[in-house]
């Protein structure tokens, strides 16, 4: 499952992402944690020292490697240079799985131990002014979007992204890449305004949005949020002494987290889990194509000097079956994840593709 945490600056995105990640890890789920926020604090919230966090490899610096790996032998993508953040996978592309080792994770992910449970952490790297542009070729968030568009994740596997709700994610389609989006809102007018903006963008794309009220101090706060967001309010979290202790650099064991916060996390993982039933890979693929065409004609073609609309493979649908159906034969195969070997005829190709992707 792919989940995102968005919200106003300071609302508690990083805090709640990190608690959610700890909760999932404690339940034994494989987790990839991704810091795609302007303020890169997820590593610290997961217990890294400043030095350890600063030493994490930045996905933004690995774009050529990520692109080269993901395009695999896809004949529609001539080079990494012509691959932009929205370039969709097609026949020949390599796909990522949550539970595997691959060159992308090797370059960009680091294992992190949380009370004995291991998760993988990936970070975009610090943002600069130019990273916030709508049509940025070297977009750091684009590295995350590329990975999400090439990822086939199963029910009990989680990708949790701490994310900014900026124009970049709306222009590129990043905001449509999640099974569940948690919008963290403090009970204030500013907290609600980000919700309204997100809801507006999300409306036409079937984005599942749930509001998590944070720093909620009493019934009046709950009533305010309920009045402003209605049934989108999923759950509220009050002040947490556990979080405060962590902020002081003395994180208690996770099992000591306040029961009320723990319950909120259980509700959140419950809705994330139930979002699985609503998965629609065809719509997911259609949306990535929609945003790719928009980005290609909007700036990508001019920027690369190529017609990037021809990168779309009309027959391709990203699907999960490769994890189960074909994983036996694909496991251990160095070409695993690639949807096409180098010297195959059309029948072999289509048979392989239907096994891995259909
Ligand atoms: N429920 C809570 N109880 C106690 N402190 C909290 C809680 N939620 C957030 N905080 C504190 O509020 C501050 C802001 O939280 P956090 O960094 O998670 O917000 P953010 O939305 O990620 O901010 P930014 O936009 O800067 O990335 C932090 O100091 C955090 O410890
Ligand atoms: Mg943050």
XYZ file of C-alpha atoms and ligand atoms in Angstrom:
390
model
C 0.000 0.000 0.000
C 1.185 3.449 -0.813
C 0.337 6.144 1.700
C 1.213 9.830 1.813
C 1.200 12.378 4.599
C 0.494 15.928 3.490
C -0.561 19.108 5.248
C 0.446 22.597 6.212
C 4.009 23.243 7.344
C 4.401 22.336 10.988
C 1.091 20.458 11.182
C 2.792 17.213 12.135
C 3.297 15.388 8.803
C 6.736 14.123 9.741
C 5.724 13.218 13.271
C 2.674 11.253 12.161
C 4.511 9.633 9.233
C 7.216 8.461 11.608
C 4.692 7.116 14.115
C 2.798 5.357 11.329
C 6.039 3.825 10.057
C 6.910 2.618 13.562
C 3.405 1.226 13.967
C 3.608 -0.718 10.703
C 7.098 -1.967 11.423
C 6.045 -3.124 14.895
C 3.199 -5.063 13.254
C 5.760 -6.832 11.083
C 4.951 -5.144 7.762
C 7.738 -4.423 5.318
C 8.009 -0.636 5.005
C 9.787 1.760 2.708
C 9.804 5.203 4.300
C 10.325 8.110 1.912
C 11.127 11.669 2.890
C 9.893 13.878 0.037
C 9.173 16.942 2.128
C 10.854 20.309 1.704
C 12.055 20.059 5.275
C 13.911 16.770 5.422
C 13.199 15.600 8.953
C 11.894 12.073 8.613
C 15.246 10.459 9.363
C 15.544 12.430 12.589
C 11.964 11.563 13.533
C 12.886 7.922 13.046
C 15.743 8.306 15.470
C 18.762 9.168 13.329
C 21.289 11.646 14.643
C 21.895 14.772 12.555
C 25.123 13.279 11.231
C 23.454 10.015 10.276
C 20.600 11.871 8.575
C 23.034 14.106 6.683
C 24.914 11.042 5.439
C 21.824 9.519 3.775
C 22.114 9.293 -0.003
C 19.815 11.719 -1.836
C 17.470 10.259 -4.453
C 17.679 13.560 -6.312
C 21.380 12.945 -6.909
C 20.712 9.458 -8.289
C 18.226 10.350 -11.029
C 20.389 9.051 -13.911
C 20.843 5.693 -12.168
C 17.151 5.452 -11.271
C 16.102 6.279 -14.824
C 18.557 3.893 -16.426
C 17.483 1.045 -14.195
C 13.752 1.626 -14.608
C 13.758 2.078 -18.367
C 15.463 -1.306 -18.714
C 15.081 -2.366 -22.338
C 11.922 -0.348 -22.977
C 12.336 0.584 -26.651
C 10.088 3.627 -26.262
C 12.540 5.310 -23.912
C 15.665 5.995 -25.894
C 17.836 7.300 -23.066
C 17.810 8.407 -19.453
C 17.986 11.995 -20.742
C 14.609 11.663 -22.399
C 13.039 10.094 -19.332
C 11.177 12.674 -17.282
C 9.521 12.287 -13.908
C 6.223 11.241 -15.459
C 7.576 8.810 -18.099
C 5.430 5.720 -17.553
C 6.672 2.134 -17.606
C 5.955 -0.006 -20.637
C 7.088 -3.253 -22.157
C 10.739 -3.736 -21.288
C 10.702 -1.443 -18.248
C 11.926 -2.704 -14.917
C 9.517 -2.642 -12.002
C 10.286 -2.291 -8.312
C 8.972 -4.431 -5.488
C 8.898 -3.467 -1.848
C 10.674 -6.639 -0.777
C 13.667 -7.103 -3.016
C 17.156 -5.836 -3.482
C 17.790 -3.794 -6.576
C 20.255 -1.129 -7.720
C 17.792 1.679 -6.906
C 17.510 0.647 -3.266
C 21.222 -0.044 -3.142
C 21.948 3.509 -4.250
C 19.126 5.332 -2.490
C 17.776 3.345 0.460
C 19.299 2.712 3.849
C 18.132 0.200 6.440
C 16.927 1.626 9.693
C 16.222 -0.282 12.855
C 13.211 0.695 14.931
C 13.036 -1.165 18.231
C 14.353 -4.250 16.466
C 12.204 -3.930 13.334
C 13.931 -2.965 10.110
C 12.545 -0.524 7.565
C 14.117 1.068 4.494
C 14.517 4.827 4.387
C 14.851 6.856 1.203
C 15.183 10.636 1.076
C 14.897 13.054 -1.838
C 17.618 15.281 -0.421
C 17.312 18.943 0.557
C 15.314 21.175 -1.775
C 16.532 24.342 -3.387
C 14.504 27.158 -4.935
C 14.655 25.532 -8.369
C 13.204 22.295 -7.015
C 9.916 23.991 -6.332
C 9.193 24.840 -9.960
C 6.170 23.260 -11.584
C 8.057 21.952 -14.617
C 11.391 20.971 -13.209
C 13.426 18.470 -15.199
C 15.665 17.537 -12.324
C 12.833 17.420 -9.834
C 13.835 15.621 -6.673
C 10.258 14.663 -6.002
C 10.318 13.364 -9.575
C 12.655 10.610 -8.419
C 9.969 9.471 -5.992
C 7.240 9.720 -8.600
C 9.244 7.599 -11.027
C 9.725 4.952 -8.369
C 6.035 4.955 -7.424
C 5.030 4.626 -11.067
C 7.271 1.592 -11.405
C 6.342 -0.036 -8.108
C 4.150 -3.066 -7.647
C 3.321 -3.344 -3.979
C 1.248 -5.997 -2.279
C -1.356 -5.774 0.421
C 0.853 -6.048 3.489
C 3.706 -4.002 2.123
C 3.850 -0.297 2.737
C 5.419 2.748 1.192
C 4.960 5.788 3.431
C 5.810 9.174 1.956
C 6.235 12.338 4.009
C 5.371 14.882 1.384
C 4.872 18.509 0.644
C 1.503 19.595 -0.717
C 3.131 21.980 -3.171
C 2.419 22.763 -6.804
C 4.992 20.178 -7.907
C 2.916 17.288 -6.650
C -0.245 18.621 -8.302
C 1.320 19.394 -11.685
C 3.080 16.077 -11.967
C 0.347 13.815 -10.695
C 2.300 12.764 -7.614
C -0.807 13.381 -5.520
C -2.657 10.607 -7.383
C -0.048 7.929 -6.667
C -1.341 6.769 -3.292
C -3.909 4.296 -2.062
C -4.514 6.576 0.883
C -3.528 10.173 1.539
C -3.519 11.343 5.134
C -3.988 15.065 5.350
C -2.662 16.233 8.688
C -4.529 19.288 9.930
C -4.322 21.298 13.086
C -7.683 22.671 14.176
C -7.014 26.089 12.663
C -8.219 27.923 9.568
C -4.785 27.600 7.967
C -4.739 23.870 8.633
C -8.076 23.556 6.895
C -7.097 25.668 3.890
C -4.547 23.090 2.729
C -7.264 20.461 3.047
C -9.592 22.502 0.811
C -6.923 22.962 -1.841
C -6.036 19.285 -1.813
C -9.650 18.217 -1.953
C -10.189 20.462 -4.961
C -7.300 18.908 -6.890
C -8.188 15.418 -5.757
C -11.839 15.637 -6.768
C -11.453 14.567 -10.383
C -8.928 11.817 -9.724
C -10.604 9.624 -7.146
C -7.910 10.350 -4.562
C -8.757 8.790 -1.213
C -8.235 11.505 1.349
C -8.569 11.189 5.122
C -7.997 14.036 7.560
C -5.972 13.328 10.666
C -6.534 16.118 13.170
C -3.314 16.789 15.061
C -2.517 18.723 18.238
C -6.185 18.483 19.086
C -6.725 19.624 22.642
C -10.392 19.133 23.369
C -13.939 18.706 22.142
C -14.016 22.221 20.747
C -11.096 21.339 18.435
C -12.800 18.129 17.347
C -16.058 20.003 16.685
C -14.198 22.611 14.627
C -12.546 19.972 12.439
C -15.789 18.043 12.056
C -17.631 21.211 11.027
C -14.939 22.091 8.461
C -14.135 18.727 6.881
C -17.193 16.615 7.721
C -16.836 12.902 7.193
C -13.325 13.303 5.830
C -12.208 13.570 9.461
C -10.848 10.124 10.215
C -9.280 10.468 13.606
C -7.648 13.014 15.907
C -4.393 12.989 17.846
C -3.748 15.105 20.912
C -0.519 16.301 22.432
C 1.870 13.396 22.876
C 4.485 13.339 25.607
C 6.116 10.426 23.751
C 6.614 12.703 20.737
C 7.930 15.461 22.971
C 10.429 13.063 24.549
C 11.543 12.001 21.085
C 12.019 15.653 20.146
C 14.314 15.938 23.124
C 16.409 13.144 21.647
C 15.241 10.603 24.189
C 12.763 8.423 22.354
C 11.087 5.948 24.690
C 10.368 2.463 23.404
C 7.518 2.568 20.913
C 5.356 0.339 23.091
C 5.197 3.210 25.577
C 3.380 5.467 23.108
C 0.127 6.826 24.565
C -2.785 4.393 24.005
C -4.895 7.121 22.375
C -2.216 7.772 19.747
C -1.748 4.061 19.269
C -5.490 3.702 18.632
C -5.379 6.505 16.082
C -2.553 4.721 14.270
C -4.547 1.489 14.265
C -7.501 3.315 12.680
C -5.169 4.771 10.053
C -3.610 1.436 9.174
C -7.131 -0.014 9.044
C -8.267 2.454 6.377
C -5.001 2.062 4.480
C -5.587 -1.663 4.496
C -9.184 -1.379 3.329
C -8.144 0.947 0.499
C -6.569 -2.128 -1.038
C -9.984 -3.415 -2.055
C -10.563 -0.268 -4.094
C -7.364 -0.576 -6.070
C -7.769 -0.037 -9.751
C -4.488 -0.596 -11.614
C -6.011 0.421 -14.913
C -7.074 3.779 -13.563
C -3.678 4.098 -11.867
C -1.937 3.531 -15.199
C -4.354 5.813 -17.055
C -3.637 8.631 -14.629
C 0.122 8.329 -14.980
C -0.315 8.494 -18.749
C -2.601 11.519 -18.396
C -0.009 13.413 -16.373
C 2.804 12.300 -18.614
C 1.091 13.665 -21.713
C 0.408 16.887 -19.842
C 4.041 17.240 -18.784
C 5.392 16.162 -22.167
C 3.432 18.762 -24.103
C 3.698 21.347 -21.308
C 7.506 21.395 -21.086
C 9.115 17.973 -21.543
C 9.140 17.863 -25.350
C 10.624 21.329 -25.590
C 13.154 20.565 -22.897
C 14.403 17.271 -24.307
C 13.889 17.947 -28.011
C 12.023 14.664 -28.374
C 8.381 13.707 -28.660
C 7.854 12.246 -25.219
C 4.217 11.405 -25.870
C 5.491 8.424 -27.875
C 6.892 6.942 -24.650
C 3.429 5.742 -23.728
C 2.947 2.016 -24.289
C -0.774 1.770 -25.056
C -0.987 -1.905 -24.101
C 0.727 -1.644 -20.761
C -1.073 -1.835 -17.431
C 0.908 -1.750 -14.201
C -0.296 -4.672 -12.124
C 0.542 -6.548 -9.019
C 0.351 -10.091 -10.309
C 4.048 -10.213 -11.013
C 4.488 -10.415 -7.253
C 2.492 -13.598 -6.937
C 1.675 -15.252 -10.244
C 5.056 -15.058 -11.877
C 7.280 -14.441 -8.892
C 8.322 -18.092 -8.660
C 9.882 -18.142 -12.063
C 11.081 -14.560 -11.884
C 12.765 -14.953 -8.500
C 16.494 -15.142 -8.759
C 16.421 -14.173 -12.391
C 18.810 -11.291 -12.969
C 16.319 -9.862 -15.438
C 13.584 -9.963 -12.801
C 11.483 -6.869 -12.990
C 12.258 -6.369 -16.613
C 9.205 -7.100 -18.679
C 11.222 -8.201 -21.636
C 14.416 -10.101 -22.188
C 16.744 -8.931 -24.923
C 16.300 -11.583 -27.604
C 12.723 -12.745 -27.588
C 10.128 -13.037 -30.286
C 6.751 -11.332 -30.012
C 4.963 -14.462 -28.725
C 7.500 -15.068 -25.993
C 7.357 -11.423 -25.121
C 3.614 -11.340 -24.868
C 3.529 -14.613 -22.903
C 6.096 -13.295 -20.500
C 4.289 -10.030 -20.213
C 0.964 -11.620 -19.471
C 2.645 -13.762 -16.819
C 4.416 -10.879 -15.171
C 2.050 -8.043 -15.690
C -1.409 -9.150 -16.679
N 0.820 15.113 18.533
C 1.903 15.815 18.849
N 2.281 15.938 20.147
C 3.369 16.654 20.493
N 4.130 17.328 19.620
C 3.800 17.251 18.311
C 2.683 16.491 17.852
N 2.613 16.594 16.502
C 3.637 17.360 16.131
N 4.346 17.785 17.212
C 5.504 18.680 17.189
O 5.207 19.763 16.315
C 6.352 20.139 15.578
C 6.046 20.077 14.087
O 5.784 18.739 13.743
P 6.344 18.094 12.401
O 7.773 18.431 12.228
O 5.957 16.683 12.426
O 5.469 18.896 11.352
P 5.629 18.917 9.752
O 4.254 19.097 9.235
O 6.370 17.755 9.305
O 6.468 20.235 9.583
P 7.307 20.721 8.314
O 6.336 21.375 7.436
O 8.293 21.662 8.928
O 7.935 19.522 7.711
C 7.478 19.192 15.985
O 8.252 19.824 16.966
C 6.731 18.010 16.579
O 7.470 17.358 17.567
Mg 8.103 17.653 8.115
